[in-house]
Amino acid sequence: MRLKEVVLFLAAFMYFAASSASAAPGNAENGKTIYMKKCWWCHGKEGEADGPGAEFMIPPPRDFSLGMYKYKTSTVDRVVVRDEDIFDMITYGMPGTSMPSWKEVLNDQERWDLVAFVKSLTDMFEGADNPPALDLSKKVSSSADSIEKGKKAYDDAKCWECHGKEGKGDLMKKLKEDSGSRVWPRNLAKPWTFRVSNNPEDIYARVTNGIPGTPMTSFAAETTGNGKLSEEDRWHVSNYVASLADPNRATKQGQIVVKAIQTEALPADENDPAWEGFEGTAYFLVPQIIAAERFFIPSNDLVIVKAAFTENEIAFLLEIDDRTKSVPGNSDAAAIAWGNLTPDALAIQTPVVIPDSAEKPYFGHGDASHPVSMLYWNSGSTESGQIAKMMTTTGLGKMEASDVAAAGFTATSTYNAGTWKVMMKRSLATNNPEKDTQFVAGKYIPIAFANWDGSNGEAGSKHTMTTWYWLLLKPQTGSSVVLLPLAVLLVLVGGQVWISGRMKNKA
């Protein structure tokens, strides 16, 4: 065995050693006891994915009675999953789903006991040994050359039909699982949504094995062509996919303030390169479950916000990855949508009266004592074009339109490669302070965001939203901030030198 092969073999061995424990015997009876306490609520008492929580989950919980698992590292020719794969799913959970990590709740043996029990819920494992792992010994290390080859292979294999030209999951056709459940392709720019990880080894396993039960098929073949990929090209594609990770599309711990920066002139529109000079802040979107009609099956998960202001105006740039451009009247969009196609929409919520304390209005559109001002945009229809509104709300469903023209409110938008960019702009102050927020610099202003994905059946109260965060209009820092302390320092130092000199003369 040549040195290179030895190194790759050891790397593959170390990868699997790090990513999963070696299979250990489990006690199915003990596993059943644990299952009936922890798992049946979603997976059902017989493992048929019919627990009381199942109807609120997208994707639905695994049906253990089928013995089919989506994420496996066994060889292509083996249908059943490896014990280590089941153990890892229990241990680390499934990011982006309702399946949590049980690592801190159950010890190793208890998790192996669960593996033994869930395998007993189907006859798929009867008489079957634990299959071998995929051979990773021919791994191609990531490099600029490999990534370039991976992009070409990605294009040639038409991965973009589901994952989009830039990998953001802006699909061209409606997808559903074998169970009939809807499925949205993974946004490859957001590796934190990958069910397992974005390690090239795990991506290679997905490309090689596919994801059983979904439209993601196996691309494994001896040679590249006819929609299949050779082993080498699957490694190139894996390196390319891993390279698409965009750190700007991840939230950062502790970032709770949208910092609006003062500038001489606002960017002209949402595509103005000037926006690149402003820091964006990402916030998670969660489904609205506060009031009826509640919503449990979101598709969009993140909004990125930038803000700028001048002496008289403020502008927000909202970016949101949305797999579909939902404009009612568009037949292509309607063909992809789940349910009635409604417009995509975004909203910004701020209190009409900026609080002097940490107190915020009631999250659900405020109340009569604490009204909320809302900036709202939607994609409209093929007939109407986009729509921009300003509203004042005094509780759920209690809205009053504000004078858009008087507030100088405008909204412009662009949809490209799976991302909406929406710029909203208005005057800092209006002539209606009882209805509109009067933005001022230097104060922390509560702010929240909401989103509706029109291809996901979202309309009215069915949408996603953030919690309250803060908006701070930061004035430009003048030279006096630097020069004044410097002047004081020079005076102090000079004074000390003078006093020291006087003392020496006296001595």
Coordinates of C-alpha atoms in Angstrom, one line a residue:
M1 CA 0.0 0.0 0.0
R2 CA 1.5 3.3 -1.0
L3 CA 2.0 6.1 1.5
K4 CA -0.9 8.2 0.0
E5 CA -3.3 5.3 0.3
V6 CA -2.2 4.7 3.9
V7 CA -2.8 8.3 4.8
L8 CA -6.2 8.3 3.2
F9 CA -7.1 5.1 4.9
L10 CA -6.1 6.5 8.3
A11 CA -8.0 9.7 7.6
A12 CA -11.1 7.8 6.7
F13 CA -10.7 5.6 9.8
M14 CA -10.2 8.6 12.0
Y15 CA -13.3 10.3 10.5
F16 CA -15.6 7.5 11.2
A17 CA -14.0 7.0 14.7
A18 CA -14.8 10.7 15.4
S19 CA -18.2 10.9 13.9
S20 CA -19.7 7.7 15.3
A21 CA -19.1 5.2 18.1
S22 CA -18.5 1.6 17.2
A23 CA -21.6 -0.5 17.2
A24 CA -22.3 -2.0 20.6
P25 CA -24.8 -4.6 21.7
G26 CA -28.1 -3.1 22.8
N27 CA -30.9 -4.4 25.0
A28 CA -34.1 -4.1 23.1
E29 CA -36.3 -4.5 26.2
N30 CA -34.6 -1.7 27.9
G31 CA -34.7 0.3 24.7
K32 CA -38.5 -0.2 24.6
T33 CA -38.8 1.2 28.1
I34 CA -36.8 4.3 27.1
Y35 CA -38.8 4.6 23.8
M36 CA -42.1 4.6 25.6
K37 CA -40.9 7.5 27.8
K38 CA -39.1 9.6 25.3
C39 CA -39.9 8.8 21.7
W40 CA -43.4 7.6 21.1
W41 CA -44.8 11.1 21.3
C42 CA -43.6 11.7 17.8
H43 CA -42.7 8.3 16.3
G44 CA -45.9 6.5 17.6
K45 CA -46.2 3.6 20.0
E46 CA -45.5 1.1 17.1
G47 CA -43.0 3.3 15.5
E48 CA -45.3 4.2 12.6
A49 CA -44.7 8.0 12.8
D50 CA -48.2 8.6 14.1
G51 CA -47.5 10.0 17.6
P52 CA -49.7 13.0 18.7
G53 CA -46.9 15.5 17.8
A54 CA -46.4 14.1 14.3
E55 CA -49.0 16.2 12.5
F56 CA -47.2 19.4 13.5
M57 CA -43.8 18.4 12.0
I58 CA -42.2 19.0 8.7
P59 CA -40.4 16.9 7.9
P60 CA -42.5 14.2 9.6
P61 CA -40.9 11.8 12.2
R62 CA -39.2 8.6 10.9
D63 CA -41.5 5.7 10.4
F64 CA -39.5 2.9 12.0
S65 CA -41.9 0.2 10.7
L66 CA -40.5 0.7 7.2
G67 CA -36.9 0.3 8.2
M68 CA -35.9 3.0 5.8
Y69 CA -33.5 5.7 6.9
K70 CA -32.6 8.8 5.0
Y71 CA -29.1 9.3 6.2
K72 CA -26.8 6.3 6.0
T73 CA -23.1 5.6 5.5
S74 CA -23.5 2.0 4.5
T75 CA -22.3 0.9 1.0
V76 CA -24.6 1.6 -1.9
D77 CA -25.5 -2.1 -2.4
R78 CA -26.9 -2.4 1.1
V79 CA -30.4 -1.2 1.8
V80 CA -30.3 -1.2 5.5
V81 CA -28.7 1.5 7.6
R82 CA -25.6 0.9 9.8
D83 CA -26.2 0.7 13.6
E84 CA -23.8 3.5 13.9
D85 CA -26.0 5.8 11.8
I86 CA -29.0 5.2 14.0
F87 CA -26.9 5.8 17.1
D88 CA -25.6 9.1 15.7
M89 CA -29.1 10.3 14.9
I90 CA -30.1 9.6 18.5
T91 CA -27.0 11.1 19.8
Y92 CA -26.7 14.3 17.8
G93 CA -30.3 14.8 16.7
M94 CA -31.3 16.1 13.2
P95 CA -30.6 19.8 12.7
G96 CA -33.4 21.7 11.2
T97 CA -36.0 19.1 12.4
S98 CA -37.9 18.4 15.6
M99 CA -35.5 15.5 16.4
P100 CA -33.3 16.7 19.3
S101 CA -29.9 15.5 20.5
W102 CA -30.2 12.9 23.3
K103 CA -26.5 12.9 24.2
E104 CA -27.0 14.8 27.4
V105 CA -30.1 12.9 28.4
L106 CA -29.3 9.2 27.7
N107 CA -25.9 7.5 28.3
D108 CA -24.2 5.5 25.6
Q109 CA -25.6 2.2 26.6
E110 CA -29.2 3.6 26.7
R111 CA -28.8 4.9 23.2
W112 CA -27.5 1.6 22.0
D113 CA -30.5 0.0 23.7
L114 CA -32.7 2.3 21.7
V115 CA -30.9 1.3 18.5
A116 CA -31.7 -2.3 19.2
F117 CA -35.4 -1.5 19.9
V118 CA -36.1 0.6 16.9
K119 CA -34.5 -2.1 14.7
S120 CA -37.0 -4.6 16.2
L121 CA -39.9 -2.5 14.9
T122 CA -39.4 -3.8 11.4
D123 CA -38.4 -7.1 9.8
M124 CA -35.9 -5.3 7.5
F125 CA -33.0 -6.1 9.9
E126 CA -33.9 -9.7 10.6
G127 CA -31.0 -11.9 9.7
A128 CA -29.0 -8.9 8.4
D129 CA -25.6 -8.2 9.7
N130 CA -24.4 -4.6 10.3
P131 CA -23.4 -3.5 6.8
P132 CA -19.9 -2.1 6.1
A133 CA -19.2 1.6 5.8
L134 CA -18.6 3.5 2.6
D135 CA -15.1 3.3 1.4
L136 CA -13.6 6.8 1.8
S137 CA -10.0 5.8 1.0
K138 CA -10.1 7.6 -2.3
K139 CA -11.1 10.9 -0.9
V140 CA -10.1 14.0 -2.9
S141 CA -8.9 16.8 -0.7
S142 CA -10.6 20.2 -1.2
S143 CA -8.7 22.6 -3.4
A144 CA -9.5 25.3 -5.9
D145 CA -9.1 22.8 -8.7
S146 CA -11.4 20.3 -7.0
I147 CA -14.0 22.9 -6.3
E148 CA -14.0 24.1 -9.9
K149 CA -14.4 20.6 -11.1
G150 CA -17.1 20.0 -8.6
K151 CA -19.1 23.0 -9.9
K152 CA -18.9 21.7 -13.4
A153 CA -20.0 18.3 -12.3
Y154 CA -22.8 19.9 -10.2
D155 CA -24.0 21.7 -13.4
D156 CA -23.6 18.7 -15.7
A157 CA -25.6 16.5 -13.3
K158 CA -28.3 19.2 -13.1
C159 CA -28.1 19.4 -9.3
W160 CA -29.3 23.0 -9.8
E161 CA -32.7 21.8 -10.9
C162 CA -33.5 21.3 -7.2
H163 CA -30.7 23.1 -5.3
G164 CA -30.5 26.2 -7.6
K165 CA -27.7 27.7 -9.6
E166 CA -26.0 29.1 -6.5
G167 CA -27.1 26.3 -4.2
K168 CA -29.8 28.1 -2.3
G169 CA -32.5 25.6 -3.0
D170 CA -34.5 27.7 -5.5
L171 CA -36.0 24.7 -7.1
M172 CA -37.6 24.5 -10.6
K173 CA -40.2 21.8 -9.8
K174 CA -42.4 20.7 -6.9
L175 CA -40.9 18.0 -4.8
K176 CA -42.4 15.6 -2.3
E177 CA -41.3 12.5 -0.4
D178 CA -42.5 9.0 -1.1
S179 CA -44.9 9.5 1.8
G180 CA -46.5 12.4 -0.1
S181 CA -45.1 14.9 2.4
R182 CA -43.7 18.1 0.8
V183 CA -40.0 18.6 0.8
W184 CA -37.9 21.6 0.1
P185 CA -34.3 21.0 -1.2
R186 CA -31.5 21.9 1.1
N187 CA -30.1 25.5 1.0
L188 CA -26.4 24.6 0.5
A189 CA -25.3 28.1 1.6
K190 CA -26.6 27.3 5.1
P191 CA -24.6 24.3 6.3
W192 CA -26.1 24.5 9.8
T193 CA -29.4 23.2 8.2
F194 CA -27.7 20.0 7.0
R195 CA -29.2 17.1 8.7
V196 CA -25.9 15.4 9.5
S197 CA -23.0 17.9 8.7
N198 CA -21.3 19.7 5.9
N199 CA -18.1 17.6 6.2
P200 CA -17.1 16.6 2.6
E201 CA -17.3 12.9 3.9
D202 CA -21.0 13.3 4.9
I203 CA -21.8 15.2 1.7
Y204 CA -20.1 12.4 -0.2
A205 CA -22.3 9.9 1.6
R206 CA -25.5 11.8 0.6
V207 CA -24.4 12.2 -3.1
T208 CA -23.4 8.5 -3.2
N209 CA -26.3 7.0 -1.4
G210 CA -28.9 9.6 -2.1
I211 CA -31.6 10.2 0.6
P212 CA -34.0 7.3 0.4
G213 CA -37.6 8.2 0.3
T214 CA -36.9 11.6 -1.2
P215 CA -36.3 13.0 -4.7
M216 CA -32.5 13.0 -3.8
T217 CA -31.3 9.9 -5.7
S218 CA -28.0 8.1 -5.7
F219 CA -25.6 9.6 -8.1
A220 CA -23.1 6.7 -7.8
A221 CA -21.7 5.3 -11.0
E222 CA -18.5 4.0 -12.4
T223 CA -18.2 6.9 -14.9
T224 CA -19.8 10.3 -15.1
G225 CA -22.7 10.8 -17.5
N226 CA -26.4 10.5 -17.9
G227 CA -27.0 12.3 -14.6
K228 CA -24.6 10.1 -12.7
L229 CA -21.2 10.8 -11.2
S230 CA -18.0 8.9 -10.9
E231 CA -16.4 8.4 -7.5
E232 CA -13.9 11.1 -8.2
D233 CA -16.5 13.6 -9.4
R234 CA -18.6 12.8 -6.3
W235 CA -15.7 14.0 -4.2
H236 CA -15.3 17.1 -6.3
V237 CA -19.1 17.9 -5.9
S238 CA -18.8 17.3 -2.2
N239 CA -15.9 19.8 -2.0
Y240 CA -17.9 22.3 -4.1
V241 CA -21.0 22.0 -2.0
A242 CA -18.9 22.4 1.2
S243 CA -17.4 25.6 -0.3
L244 CA -20.9 27.2 -0.7
A245 CA -21.2 27.7 3.0
D246 CA -21.9 31.4 3.6
P247 CA -21.1 32.5 7.2
N248 CA -23.2 35.7 6.7
R249 CA -26.2 33.4 6.6
A250 CA -25.8 32.3 10.2
T251 CA -26.8 34.0 13.4
K252 CA -24.1 35.1 15.7
Q253 CA -24.4 34.8 19.5
G254 CA -25.0 38.1 21.2
Q255 CA -26.0 40.0 18.1
I256 CA -29.3 41.6 19.2
V257 CA -28.9 45.1 17.8
V258 CA -29.5 46.3 14.3
K259 CA -26.9 49.1 14.0
A260 CA -28.1 51.8 11.6
I261 CA -25.1 53.8 10.4
Q262 CA -25.3 57.5 9.5
T263 CA -24.3 58.4 6.0
E264 CA -24.5 61.4 3.7
A265 CA -26.8 59.6 1.2
L266 CA -28.9 56.4 1.4
P267 CA -28.2 53.6 -1.1
A268 CA -30.3 54.2 -4.2
D269 CA -32.0 50.8 -4.1
E270 CA -31.7 47.3 -2.8
N271 CA -29.0 46.4 -5.4
D272 CA -26.8 49.5 -4.7
P273 CA -23.2 48.3 -4.0
A274 CA -23.1 50.8 -1.2
W275 CA -25.0 48.3 0.9
E276 CA -21.9 46.1 1.0
G277 CA -20.3 48.6 3.3
F278 CA -22.9 48.1 6.0
E279 CA -22.9 45.3 8.5
G280 CA -25.7 42.8 8.2
T281 CA -27.2 41.0 11.2
A282 CA -29.0 37.7 10.8
Y283 CA -32.0 36.7 12.9
F284 CA -33.9 33.4 13.2
L285 CA -37.5 33.3 12.0
V286 CA -39.8 31.1 14.0
P287 CA -43.4 30.1 13.2
Q288 CA -46.2 32.2 14.7
I289 CA -47.9 30.0 17.4
I290 CA -49.1 32.8 19.7
A291 CA -52.5 33.3 18.3
A292 CA -55.0 31.5 16.1
E293 CA -54.6 30.5 13.4
R294 CA -51.2 29.1 14.5
F295 CA -48.5 28.0 12.1
F296 CA -46.2 25.0 12.5
I297 CA -44.6 24.2 9.1
P298 CA -42.3 27.1 8.1
S299 CA -40.0 27.0 5.1
N300 CA -37.9 30.2 5.5
D301 CA -35.7 30.4 8.6
L302 CA -33.6 33.5 8.6
V303 CA -33.7 37.2 7.8
I304 CA -30.6 39.4 7.3
V305 CA -31.0 43.1 8.2
K306 CA -28.9 46.1 7.3
A307 CA -29.9 49.7 8.1
A308 CA -28.6 53.2 7.3
F309 CA -29.9 56.7 8.0
T310 CA -29.3 60.3 7.0
E311 CA -30.3 63.6 8.6
N312 CA -33.8 63.0 7.4
E313 CA -34.4 59.4 6.3
I314 CA -33.8 55.8 7.3
A315 CA -33.5 52.8 5.1
F316 CA -33.6 49.0 5.8
L317 CA -32.3 46.3 3.5
L318 CA -33.9 42.9 4.3
E319 CA -32.5 39.8 2.7
I320 CA -34.3 36.5 2.9
D321 CA -33.5 33.2 1.2
D322 CA -36.8 32.0 -0.3
R323 CA -36.8 29.0 -2.5
T324 CA -39.6 30.4 -4.6
K325 CA -40.6 33.8 -6.0
S326 CA -44.3 33.8 -5.1
V327 CA -46.3 36.1 -7.3
P328 CA -50.0 35.2 -7.7
G329 CA -50.9 35.1 -11.4
N330 CA -47.6 33.4 -12.3
S331 CA -48.3 29.8 -13.5
D332 CA -44.8 28.6 -12.8
A333 CA -44.9 29.8 -9.2
A334 CA -48.4 28.3 -8.8
A335 CA -47.1 24.9 -10.0
I336 CA -44.5 24.8 -7.2
A337 CA -46.6 26.1 -4.4
W338 CA -48.2 24.0 -1.7
G339 CA -51.7 25.2 -1.3
N340 CA -53.0 28.5 -2.7
L341 CA -50.3 30.8 -4.0
T342 CA -50.1 34.0 -2.0
P343 CA -47.6 36.9 -2.2
D344 CA -44.3 36.7 -0.4
A345 CA -44.2 39.4 2.2
L346 CA -42.0 41.1 4.8
A347 CA -42.8 43.5 7.7
I348 CA -40.9 45.6 10.2
Q349 CA -42.5 46.3 13.5
T350 CA -41.5 49.2 15.9
P351 CA -43.4 50.8 18.8
V352 CA -45.0 54.1 18.0
V353 CA -43.7 55.6 21.2
I354 CA -40.0 54.6 21.9
P355 CA -39.9 53.3 25.5
D356 CA -37.5 54.9 28.0
S357 CA -37.1 51.5 29.7
A358 CA -36.8 47.9 28.6
E359 CA -40.5 47.6 28.4
K360 CA -41.8 46.7 24.9
P361 CA -45.3 46.6 23.5
Y362 CA -47.2 43.3 23.4
F363 CA -45.5 41.3 20.7
G364 CA -48.7 40.6 18.8
H365 CA -49.0 44.1 17.2
G366 CA -49.1 46.0 20.5
D367 CA -52.3 47.1 22.2
A368 CA -54.3 50.3 22.6
S369 CA -51.9 51.7 25.2
H370 CA -48.8 50.7 23.3
P371 CA -49.5 50.9 19.5
V372 CA -47.1 49.6 17.0
S373 CA -46.0 51.0 13.6
M374 CA -45.5 48.6 10.8
L375 CA -43.6 48.9 7.5
Y376 CA -45.0 46.2 5.1
W377 CA -44.1 45.0 1.7
N378 CA -45.4 42.2 -0.5
S379 CA -44.6 40.9 -3.9
G380 CA -48.2 41.7 -5.1
S381 CA -49.5 39.9 -8.2
T382 CA -48.7 39.8 -11.9
E383 CA -51.5 42.4 -12.3
S384 CA -50.8 44.7 -9.3
G385 CA -47.1 44.7 -9.0
Q386 CA -45.5 44.9 -5.6
I387 CA -47.3 46.5 -2.7
A388 CA -46.0 48.8 0.1
K389 CA -48.0 49.8 3.1
M390 CA -47.6 51.5 6.5
M391 CA -49.9 50.6 9.3
T392 CA -50.5 51.4 12.9
T393 CA -51.7 48.4 15.0
T394 CA -53.3 48.3 18.4
G395 CA -53.6 44.6 18.8
L396 CA -54.1 41.5 16.7
G397 CA -56.3 42.3 13.7
K398 CA -56.6 46.0 14.7
M399 CA -54.9 47.9 11.9
E400 CA -55.2 51.4 10.6
A401 CA -53.5 52.5 7.4
S402 CA -50.9 55.3 7.7
D403 CA -50.2 58.0 5.1
V404 CA -47.5 56.4 3.1
A405 CA -46.8 59.6 1.0
A406 CA -46.6 61.8 4.1
A407 CA -44.1 59.5 5.7
G408 CA -42.1 59.2 2.5
F409 CA -42.4 55.4 2.7
T410 CA -41.2 53.4 -0.3
A411 CA -40.3 49.8 -0.8
T412 CA -38.4 48.2 -3.7
S413 CA -37.4 44.6 -4.3
T414 CA -35.5 42.1 -6.4
Y415 CA -35.6 38.3 -6.4
N416 CA -32.5 36.6 -7.7
A417 CA -31.1 33.1 -7.3
G418 CA -33.2 32.2 -4.3
T419 CA -32.9 35.4 -2.4
W420 CA -35.3 38.4 -2.0
K421 CA -33.7 41.8 -1.4
V422 CA -36.2 44.3 -0.1
M423 CA -35.3 47.9 0.7
M424 CA -37.7 49.9 2.7
K425 CA -37.2 53.7 3.2
R426 CA -39.1 56.4 5.1
S427 CA -38.6 59.7 6.8
L428 CA -37.1 59.7 10.3
A429 CA -40.0 61.8 11.6
T430 CA -43.5 62.3 10.3
N431 CA -46.3 64.7 10.9
N432 CA -48.2 62.0 12.7
P433 CA -46.3 61.1 15.9
E434 CA -49.4 59.5 17.4
K435 CA -49.4 56.9 14.7
D436 CA -45.9 56.6 13.3
T437 CA -42.6 55.8 15.0
Q438 CA -40.4 58.9 15.2
F439 CA -36.9 57.5 14.7
V440 CA -34.1 59.3 16.7
A441 CA -30.4 58.7 17.0
G442 CA -28.8 57.3 20.1
K443 CA -31.8 55.5 21.5
Y444 CA -32.4 51.8 21.6
I445 CA -35.7 51.1 19.7
P446 CA -37.4 47.7 19.9
I447 CA -37.7 46.2 16.4
A448 CA -39.1 42.9 15.1
F449 CA -39.5 41.3 11.7
A450 CA -42.1 39.0 10.0
N451 CA -42.1 37.0 6.8
W452 CA -44.7 35.2 4.7
D453 CA -43.7 32.6 2.1
G454 CA -46.5 32.6 -0.4
S455 CA -45.5 29.2 -1.9
N456 CA -45.8 27.6 1.6
G457 CA -49.4 28.5 2.2
E458 CA -48.5 31.5 4.5
A459 CA -51.0 34.3 4.7
G460 CA -52.6 36.3 7.5
S461 CA -51.6 34.9 10.9
K462 CA -49.8 32.0 9.3
H463 CA -46.2 33.2 9.0
T464 CA -42.8 33.3 10.6
M465 CA -41.4 36.1 12.7
T466 CA -38.5 37.1 15.0
T467 CA -38.7 38.1 18.7
W468 CA -38.1 41.7 19.7
Y469 CA -34.6 42.9 19.0
W470 CA -33.1 46.5 19.1
L471 CA -32.5 49.1 16.6
L472 CA -29.8 51.8 17.3
L473 CA -29.2 54.7 15.0
K474 CA -25.5 55.4 15.5
P475 CA -24.5 59.0 14.6
Q476 CA -21.2 59.5 12.7
T477 CA -18.2 59.6 14.9
G478 CA -16.6 63.1 14.5
S479 CA -12.9 63.8 14.9
S480 CA -13.6 65.4 18.2
V481 CA -14.1 62.0 19.7
V482 CA -10.4 61.3 19.0
L483 CA -8.9 64.8 19.3
L484 CA -10.4 65.8 22.6
P485 CA -9.0 62.9 24.6
L486 CA -5.7 63.4 22.9
A487 CA -5.7 67.0 23.8
V488 CA -6.5 66.2 27.4
L489 CA -3.7 63.6 27.5
L490 CA -1.2 66.1 26.1
V491 CA -2.2 68.6 28.8
L492 CA -1.8 66.1 31.6
V493 CA 1.6 64.8 30.3
G494 CA 2.8 68.4 29.8
G495 CA 1.7 69.3 33.3
Q496 CA 3.5 66.4 34.8
V497 CA 6.7 67.3 32.9
W498 CA 6.4 71.0 34.0
I499 CA 5.9 70.0 37.7
S500 CA 8.7 67.5 37.5
G501 CA 11.0 70.2 36.1
R502 CA 10.1 72.7 38.8
M503 CA 10.7 70.1 41.5
K504 CA 14.2 69.4 40.1
N505 CA 15.0 73.1 40.0
K506 CA 14.0 73.5 43.7
A507 CA 16.2 70.5 44.6

